[in-house]
CSV table of C-alpha atoms in Angstrom, one decimal:
chain,number,residue,atom,x,y,z
M,69,UNK,CA,-9.7,-1.9,-28.0
M,70,UNK,CA,-5.9,-2.6,-28.1
M,71,UNK,CA,-4.2,-2.9,-31.4
M,72,UNK,CA,-3.1,-6.4,-30.8
M,73,UNK,CA,-6.6,-7.4,-30.0
M,74,UNK,CA,-7.9,-5.9,-33.3
M,75,UNK,CA,-5.2,-7.6,-35.4
M,76,UNK,CA,-6.0,-11.0,-33.9
M,77,UNK,CA,-9.7,-11.2,-34.9
M,78,UNK,CA,-10.0,-14.3,-37.1
M,79,UNK,CA,-11.5,-14.6,-40.5
M,80,UNK,CA,-14.4,-16.9,-39.6
M,81,UNK,CA,-16.7,-17.7,-42.6
M,82,UNK,CA,-18.9,-20.4,-44.0
M,83,UNK,CA,-19.1,-21.6,-47.6
M,84,UNK,CA,-20.4,-24.5,-49.6
M,85,UNK,CA,-17.2,-26.5,-49.2
M,86,UNK,CA,-16.7,-26.4,-45.5
M,87,UNK,CA,-17.2,-24.5,-42.3
M,88,UNK,CA,-14.6,-22.4,-40.5
M,89,UNK,CA,-15.6,-22.6,-36.8
M,90,UNK,CA,-14.5,-21.0,-33.6
M,91,UNK,CA,-13.5,-24.5,-32.3
M,92,UNK,CA,-11.0,-24.9,-35.2
M,93,UNK,CA,-9.7,-21.4,-35.3
M,94,UNK,CA,-9.1,-21.0,-31.6
M,95,UNK,CA,-9.1,-24.5,-30.3
M,96,UNK,CA,-8.0,-27.8,-31.9
M,97,UNK,CA,-5.9,-25.9,-34.5
M,98,UNK,CA,-4.1,-23.7,-31.9
M,99,UNK,CA,-1.0,-25.9,-31.8
M,100,UNK,CA,-0.6,-25.7,-35.6
M,101,UNK,CA,-1.1,-21.9,-35.6
M,102,UNK,CA,1.6,-21.6,-32.9
M,103,UNK,CA,4.0,-23.7,-35.0
M,104,UNK,CA,3.3,-21.7,-38.2
M,105,UNK,CA,3.5,-18.3,-36.7
M,106,UNK,CA,6.7,-16.2,-36.7
M,107,UNK,CA,8.9,-17.6,-34.0
M,108,UNK,CA,10.1,-14.4,-32.4
M,109,UNK,CA,13.6,-15.9,-31.9
M,110,UNK,CA,12.4,-19.1,-30.1
M,111,UNK,CA,14.7,-22.0,-30.2
M,112,UNK,CA,11.8,-24.5,-30.6
M,113,UNK,CA,8.3,-24.2,-32.0
M,114,UNK,CA,6.3,-26.2,-29.4
M,115,UNK,CA,3.1,-24.6,-28.1
M,116,UNK,CA,3.8,-22.6,-24.9
M,117,UNK,CA,1.2,-22.7,-22.2
M,118,UNK,CA,1.0,-21.1,-18.8
M,119,UNK,CA,-1.4,-22.9,-16.4
M,120,UNK,CA,-2.4,-21.1,-13.2
M,121,UNK,CA,-3.8,-23.6,-10.7
M,122,UNK,CA,-6.1,-22.0,-8.1
M,123,UNK,CA,-5.7,-23.6,-4.7
M,124,UNK,CA,-9.4,-24.7,-4.7
M,125,UNK,CA,-8.7,-26.7,-7.9
M,126,UNK,CA,-6.5,-29.0,-5.7
M,127,UNK,CA,-8.2,-28.7,-2.3
M,128,UNK,CA,-12.0,-28.8,-2.8
M,129,UNK,CA,-14.1,-26.5,-0.7
M,130,UNK,CA,-15.4,-28.2,2.3
M,131,UNK,CA,-13.3,-31.3,1.5
M,132,UNK,CA,-10.9,-33.2,3.7
M,133,UNK,CA,-7.7,-31.5,4.9
M,134,UNK,CA,-4.3,-32.6,6.2
M,135,UNK,CA,-1.2,-34.1,4.7
M,136,UNK,CA,-2.8,-37.3,3.4
M,137,UNK,CA,-5.6,-35.4,1.6
M,138,UNK,CA,-3.2,-32.9,0.2
M,139,UNK,CA,-0.9,-35.6,-1.1
M,140,UNK,CA,-3.8,-37.3,-2.9
M,141,UNK,CA,-5.0,-34.0,-4.4
M,142,UNK,CA,-1.6,-33.1,-5.7
M,143,UNK,CA,-1.1,-36.7,-7.1
M,144,UNK,CA,-4.5,-36.5,-8.9
M,145,UNK,CA,-3.7,-33.0,-10.3
M,146,UNK,CA,-0.3,-34.1,-11.6
M,147,UNK,CA,-1.9,-37.1,-13.4
M,148,UNK,CA,-4.3,-34.8,-15.2
M,149,UNK,CA,-1.7,-32.2,-16.1
M,150,UNK,CA,0.8,-34.7,-17.4
M,151,UNK,CA,-1.1,-35.2,-20.7
M,152,UNK,CA,-0.8,-31.4,-21.4
M,153,UNK,CA,2.8,-31.2,-20.2
M,154,UNK,CA,4.0,-34.1,-22.4
M,155,UNK,CA,3.3,-32.5,-25.7
M,156,UNK,CA,3.8,-28.8,-24.9
M,157,UNK,CA,6.2,-26.4,-23.2
M,158,UNK,CA,4.5,-25.6,-19.9
M,159,UNK,CA,4.9,-23.3,-16.9
M,160,UNK,CA,2.7,-24.3,-14.0
M,161,UNK,CA,1.9,-21.6,-11.5
M,162,UNK,CA,0.4,-22.8,-8.2
M,163,UNK,CA,-1.5,-20.3,-6.1
M,164,UNK,CA,-0.8,-21.2,-2.5
M,165,UNK,CA,-3.3,-20.2,0.1
M,166,UNK,CA,-2.0,-22.2,3.1
M,167,UNK,CA,-2.7,-20.5,6.3
M,168,UNK,CA,-5.6,-18.5,4.8
M,169,UNK,CA,-8.2,-21.1,5.6
M,170,UNK,CA,-9.6,-19.3,8.6
M,171,UNK,CA,-8.5,-22.0,11.1
M,172,UNK,CA,-7.8,-20.7,14.6
M,173,UNK,CA,-4.3,-19.5,15.4
M,174,UNK,CA,-2.9,-18.5,18.7
M,175,UNK,CA,0.8,-18.7,18.0
M,176,UNK,CA,3.0,-15.7,17.4
M,177,UNK,CA,5.4,-16.9,14.7
M,178,UNK,CA,5.9,-14.9,11.6
M,179,UNK,CA,5.7,-18.2,9.6
M,180,UNK,CA,2.3,-19.2,8.3
M,181,UNK,CA,1.2,-22.6,9.3
M,182,UNK,CA,3.2,-25.6,10.5
M,183,UNK,CA,6.1,-27.5,9.0
M,184,UNK,CA,5.4,-30.0,6.3
M,185,UNK,CA,6.4,-33.6,6.8
M,186,UNK,CA,6.4,-35.1,3.3
M,187,UNK,CA,8.5,-38.3,3.3
M,188,UNK,CA,9.0,-37.9,7.0
M,189,UNK,CA,11.3,-34.9,6.6
M,190,UNK,CA,10.2,-31.7,8.3
M,191,UNK,CA,10.2,-28.8,5.8
M,192,UNK,CA,8.6,-25.3,5.6
M,193,UNK,CA,5.1,-25.5,4.2
M,194,UNK,CA,5.9,-23.8,0.9
M,195,UNK,CA,9.0,-26.0,0.3
M,196,UNK,CA,6.8,-29.0,1.1
M,197,UNK,CA,4.2,-28.0,-1.5
M,198,UNK,CA,6.9,-27.4,-4.2
M,199,UNK,CA,8.7,-30.7,-3.4
M,200,UNK,CA,5.4,-32.7,-3.5
M,201,UNK,CA,4.2,-31.1,-6.8
M,202,UNK,CA,7.5,-31.6,-8.5
M,203,UNK,CA,7.8,-35.2,-7.4
M,204,UNK,CA,4.3,-36.2,-8.4
M,205,UNK,CA,4.6,-34.6,-11.8
M,206,UNK,CA,7.9,-36.2,-12.5
M,207,UNK,CA,6.4,-39.6,-11.6
M,208,UNK,CA,3.5,-39.0,-14.0
M,209,UNK,CA,5.6,-38.0,-17.1
M,210,UNK,CA,6.5,-40.8,-19.5
M,211,UNK,CA,9.1,-38.7,-21.4
M,212,UNK,CA,12.5,-37.8,-20.1
M,213,UNK,CA,11.6,-34.1,-19.5
M,214,UNK,CA,13.6,-32.0,-17.1
M,215,UNK,CA,11.6,-30.3,-14.4
M,216,UNK,CA,12.6,-27.2,-12.5
M,217,UNK,CA,11.0,-25.5,-9.6
M,218,UNK,CA,11.1,-21.7,-9.1
M,219,UNK,CA,9.8,-19.3,-6.5
M,220,UNK,CA,9.1,-16.3,-8.7
M,221,UNK,CA,9.8,-12.7,-7.8
M,222,UNK,CA,7.6,-10.0,-9.2
M,223,UNK,CA,8.6,-6.3,-9.2
M,224,UNK,CA,6.0,-3.9,-7.7
M,225,UNK,CA,5.9,-0.2,-7.7
M,226,UNK,CA,7.3,1.3,-4.5
M,227,UNK,CA,4.8,4.1,-4.9
M,228,UNK,CA,1.7,1.8,-5.3
M,229,UNK,CA,-1.1,3.5,-3.4
M,230,UNK,CA,-2.1,0.1,-2.0
M,231,UNK,CA,0.8,0.4,0.5
M,232,UNK,CA,-1.4,3.0,2.3
M,233,UNK,CA,-4.4,0.8,2.5
M,234,UNK,CA,-3.6,-2.8,3.5
M,235,UNK,CA,-6.8,-4.8,3.1
M,236,UNK,CA,-5.8,-8.3,2.0
M,237,UNK,CA,-6.3,-10.8,4.9
M,238,UNK,CA,-3.5,-13.4,5.2
M,239,UNK,CA,-2.9,-16.3,7.6
M,240,UNK,CA,-5.4,-17.8,10.0
M,241,UNK,CA,-7.5,-16.0,12.6
M,242,UNK,CA,-5.6,-14.5,15.6
M,243,UNK,CA,-7.4,-15.5,18.8
M,244,UNK,CA,-6.8,-14.5,22.3
M,245,UNK,CA,-5.9,-11.2,23.8
M,246,UNK,CA,-2.2,-12.0,24.1
M,247,UNK,CA,-2.0,-13.0,20.5
M,248,UNK,CA,-3.7,-9.8,19.4
M,249,UNK,CA,-1.3,-7.7,21.6
M,250,UNK,CA,1.7,-9.5,20.2
M,251,UNK,CA,0.5,-9.0,16.6
M,252,UNK,CA,0.2,-5.3,17.3
M,253,UNK,CA,3.6,-5.3,18.9
M,254,UNK,CA,5.0,-6.6,15.7
M,255,UNK,CA,3.4,-3.6,14.0
M,256,UNK,CA,1.2,-5.8,11.9
M,257,UNK,CA,-2.0,-4.3,10.5
M,258,UNK,CA,-4.9,-6.3,11.7
M,259,UNK,CA,-8.6,-6.2,10.9
M,260,UNK,CA,-11.6,-7.7,12.7
M,261,UNK,CA,-14.5,-9.4,11.0
M,262,UNK,CA,-17.5,-11.3,12.4
M,263,UNK,CA,-15.2,-14.2,13.4
M,264,UNK,CA,-12.0,-12.6,14.7
M,265,UNK,CA,-8.9,-10.8,13.8
M,266,UNK,CA,-6.6,-11.4,10.9
M,267,UNK,CA,-3.5,-9.8,9.7
M,268,UNK,CA,-3.9,-7.6,6.6
M,269,UNK,CA,-1.3,-6.5,4.1
M,270,UNK,CA,-1.2,-4.5,0.8
M,271,UNK,CA,-2.4,-6.3,-2.3
M,272,UNK,CA,-0.1,-4.9,-5.0
M,273,UNK,CA,-0.1,-4.8,-8.8
M,274,UNK,CA,2.8,-6.7,-10.4
M,275,UNK,CA,4.8,-4.6,-12.8
M,276,UNK,CA,7.7,-6.7,-14.1
M,277,UNK,CA,9.2,-10.2,-13.8
M,278,UNK,CA,12.9,-9.9,-12.9
M,279,UNK,CA,13.5,-13.6,-13.7
M,280,UNK,CA,11.9,-13.5,-17.2
M,281,UNK,CA,15.2,-14.2,-19.0
M,282,UNK,CA,15.9,-17.3,-16.8
M,283,UNK,CA,12.3,-18.5,-17.5
M,284,UNK,CA,12.7,-18.1,-21.2
M,285,UNK,CA,16.0,-20.0,-21.2
M,286,UNK,CA,14.4,-22.9,-19.3
M,287,UNK,CA,11.4,-23.0,-21.7
M,288,UNK,CA,13.8,-22.9,-24.7
M,289,UNK,CA,15.4,-26.0,-23.4
M,290,UNK,CA,11.9,-27.7,-23.0
M,291,UNK,CA,12.2,-27.7,-19.2
M,292,UNK,CA,8.9,-28.0,-17.4
M,293,UNK,CA,8.8,-25.1,-15.0
M,294,UNK,CA,6.9,-25.2,-11.7
M,295,UNK,CA,6.3,-21.9,-10.0
M,296,UNK,CA,4.8,-23.0,-6.7
M,297,UNK,CA,4.3,-21.6,-3.2
M,298,UNK,CA,3.1,-18.2,-4.3
M,299,UNK,CA,5.1,-15.2,-5.6
M,300,UNK,CA,7.5,-12.8,-3.8
M,301,UNK,CA,6.9,-9.1,-4.3
M,302,UNK,CA,10.1,-7.0,-4.5
M,303,UNK,CA,10.9,-3.4,-5.1
M,304,UNK,CA,14.1,-1.9,-6.7
M,305,UNK,CA,16.1,0.5,-4.7
M,306,UNK,CA,17.8,3.6,-6.2
M,307,UNK,CA,21.1,1.7,-6.5
M,308,UNK,CA,19.3,-1.2,-8.4
M,309,UNK,CA,19.3,-3.6,-5.5
M,310,UNK,CA,16.1,-5.6,-4.8
M,311,UNK,CA,14.4,-6.1,-1.5
M,312,UNK,CA,11.2,-7.8,-0.4
M,313,UNK,CA,8.1,-6.1,0.9
M,314,UNK,CA,5.5,-7.2,3.4
M,315,UNK,CA,2.7,-7.5,0.9
M,316,UNK,CA,1.0,-9.9,-1.5
M,317,UNK,CA,0.4,-9.9,-5.3
M,318,UNK,CA,-2.6,-11.3,-7.0
M,319,UNK,CA,-1.5,-14.7,-8.2
M,320,UNK,CA,-3.4,-14.6,-11.4
M,321,UNK,CA,-2.0,-11.2,-12.4
M,322,UNK,CA,1.5,-12.7,-11.7
M,323,UNK,CA,0.7,-15.7,-13.8
M,324,UNK,CA,-0.4,-13.5,-16.6
M,325,UNK,CA,2.8,-11.6,-16.4
M,326,UNK,CA,4.7,-14.9,-16.7
M,327,UNK,CA,2.6,-15.8,-19.7
M,328,UNK,CA,3.6,-12.5,-21.4
M,329,UNK,CA,7.2,-12.9,-20.4
M,330,UNK,CA,7.6,-16.3,-22.1
M,331,UNK,CA,5.5,-15.3,-25.2
M,332,UNK,CA,2.9,-17.9,-24.3
M,333,UNK,CA,0.4,-19.1,-26.9
M,334,UNK,CA,-2.2,-19.9,-24.3
M,335,UNK,CA,-3.0,-18.8,-20.7
M,336,UNK,CA,-5.1,-21.3,-18.7
M,337,UNK,CA,-6.6,-20.7,-15.3
M,338,UNK,CA,-7.7,-23.9,-13.6
M,339,UNK,CA,-10.2,-23.7,-10.7
M,340,UNK,CA,-13.0,-25.8,-9.2
M,341,UNK,CA,-15.6,-24.4,-11.5
M,342,UNK,CA,-16.4,-25.6,-15.0
M,343,UNK,CA,-15.9,-22.1,-16.3
M,344,UNK,CA,-17.6,-18.7,-16.0
M,345,UNK,CA,-21.3,-18.9,-15.5
M,346,UNK,CA,-24.0,-16.4,-16.4
M,347,UNK,CA,-26.9,-16.0,-13.9
M,348,UNK,CA,-25.0,-18.1,-11.4
M,349,UNK,CA,-27.1,-19.4,-8.5
M,350,UNK,CA,-30.4,-19.2,-10.5
M,351,UNK,CA,-32.4,-21.7,-12.5
M,352,UNK,CA,-31.1,-20.0,-15.6
M,353,UNK,CA,-27.4,-20.5,-14.8
M,354,UNK,CA,-25.5,-21.2,-17.9
M,355,UNK,CA,-21.8,-21.8,-18.8
M,356,UNK,CA,-20.4,-19.0,-20.9
M,357,UNK,CA,-18.3,-20.7,-23.6
M,358,UNK,CA,-16.8,-17.6,-25.0
M,359,UNK,CA,-16.3,-14.0,-24.0
M,360,UNK,CA,-14.6,-10.9,-25.4
M,361,UNK,CA,-12.5,-9.0,-22.9
M,362,UNK,CA,-14.5,-5.8,-23.5
M,363,UNK,CA,-17.8,-7.6,-22.6
M,364,UNK,CA,-16.3,-9.4,-19.6
M,365,UNK,CA,-14.7,-6.3,-18.0
M,366,UNK,CA,-18.0,-5.0,-16.7
M,367,UNK,CA,-18.5,-8.1,-14.6
M,368,UNK,CA,-15.1,-8.5,-13.1
M,369,UNK,CA,-15.6,-6.0,-10.2
M,370,UNK,CA,-18.8,-7.8,-9.0
M,371,UNK,CA,-17.7,-11.4,-9.8
M,372,UNK,CA,-16.3,-12.3,-6.3
M,373,UNK,CA,-13.5,-14.8,-6.5
M,374,UNK,CA,-13.9,-15.1,-10.2
M,375,UNK,CA,-13.1,-11.4,-10.7
M,376,UNK,CA,-9.3,-11.6,-10.5
M,377,UNK,CA,-9.3,-14.6,-12.9
M,378,UNK,CA,-11.4,-12.7,-15.4
M,379,UNK,CA,-9.2,-9.6,-15.2
M,380,UNK,CA,-6.0,-11.6,-15.7
M,381,UNK,CA,-7.4,-13.7,-18.6
M,382,UNK,CA,-8.9,-10.7,-20.3
M,383,UNK,CA,-5.6,-8.7,-19.9
M,384,UNK,CA,-3.7,-11.6,-21.6
M,385,UNK,CA,-6.1,-11.7,-24.5
M,386,UNK,CA,-5.9,-7.9,-25.0
M,387,UNK,CA,-2.2,-7.6,-24.6
M,388,UNK,CA,-1.2,-10.5,-26.8
M,389,UNK,CA,-4.2,-11.1,-29.1
M,390,UNK,CA,-4.1,-14.8,-28.1
M,391,UNK,CA,-6.4,-17.1,-26.2
M,392,UNK,CA,-7.0,-17.5,-22.5
M,393,UNK,CA,-9.3,-20.1,-20.9
M,394,UNK,CA,-10.9,-20.7,-17.5
M,395,UNK,CA,-12.3,-24.0,-16.3
M,396,UNK,CA,-12.0,-27.1,-14.2
M,397,UNK,CA,-8.9,-29.2,-13.6
M,398,UNK,CA,-10.8,-32.3,-14.8
M,399,UNK,CA,-11.2,-30.6,-18.2
M,400,UNK,CA,-7.6,-29.3,-18.5
M,401,UNK,CA,-6.9,-31.1,-21.8
M,402,UNK,CA,-10.2,-29.9,-23.3
M,403,UNK,CA,-9.4,-26.4,-22.0
M,404,UNK,CA,-6.2,-26.5,-24.1
M,405,UNK,CA,-8.1,-27.8,-27.1
M,406,UNK,CA,-10.8,-25.1,-26.7
M,407,UNK,CA,-13.7,-27.6,-26.2
M,408,UNK,CA,-14.5,-27.0,-22.6
M,409,UNK,CA,-14.7,-24.2,-20.1
M,410,UNK,CA,-14.8,-20.5,-20.9
M,411,UNK,CA,-12.6,-19.1,-23.7
M,412,UNK,CA,-11.5,-15.4,-23.5
M,413,UNK,CA,-10.3,-14.0,-26.8
M,414,UNK,CA,-10.7,-11.0,-29.1
M,415,UNK,CA,-13.2,-12.7,-31.4
M,416,UNK,CA,-16.3,-10.5,-31.4
M,417,UNK,CA,-19.5,-12.0,-29.9
M,418,UNK,CA,-23.0,-10.7,-29.6
M,419,UNK,CA,-23.1,-8.5,-26.5
M,420,UNK,CA,-26.7,-9.5,-25.9
M,421,UNK,CA,-25.4,-12.9,-24.7
M,422,UNK,CA,-24.1,-11.0,-21.6
M,423,UNK,CA,-27.3,-9.0,-20.8
M,424,UNK,CA,-28.4,-9.3,-17.2
M,425,UNK,CA,-25.8,-12.0,-16.5
M,426,UNK,CA,-23.7,-12.5,-13.3
M,427,UNK,CA,-20.4,-14.3,-12.9
M,428,UNK,CA,-19.8,-17.4,-10.7
M,429,UNK,CA,-18.1,-16.8,-7.4
């Protein structure tokens, strides 16, 4: 177990006077602990939180699609997040999965999806997402907080073995013989499943955040930072110059890297699930309220879509000795307080609580 994880284990005890509980130690009192802790050179002492929003937290599975539905979803999300943003220093990281919804695609453009039309002005889809999220959040805030949007770059290792085995599907399905031939002419790697062909690219591990200093300065000034539209993987040339690569980076690993870079007190992953469930899909399904990274690690590889979230949250808890949480957008304020969802921290729990369990997908 990492040293930081060991040092962070709380002194939880009961006596005749009162009860020291996990809820107090890691939940409702977390803001006070953040203020009282050594400040590490910070210019303010507000609680720093990174919130990673899974795309399905905004766009419900099987729900309505289109510009109107997206606008309503973003507006509702901004209203829920505003309460957390008002009293804390927050970085919002929005996982963008546009074009990965499996809808038929016969065009040959390199751009994924169609142009956005928010406010009647055609814009690229990612720019439309960023603009919409920024606008709705500003409208929900009651305080005069500055907001800044950022398309984050993450450095990846040019020697990452994932470059040799592209396996991450992106974009919609490629249909029609001409479309398949054109995709191959572009030297895209494509893979076929039971429905059709899709482009596949390497899924790389993020190594470093080149914009970390800029992020820290924005947070020091209490700017609300919105990292939306995904992340851009880059590699460094021998001369120190950066260039982009045709690949993707797991958005939760990237969000965790951002949380470490800004010295976050709390890392929250918001999805469409109430948290991590044991025995998911059975009559014995039960929400896991707390997990230690060591105990959760064994489940991550078989947890489906919850796996990357578990790995990122556990990595943050291990690396920093601080708290991470996974849960639903509707519960975001309670996730911050530690009274809802699944908390991942280095507090020791009885491993028998995990016996025979499976993780929600």
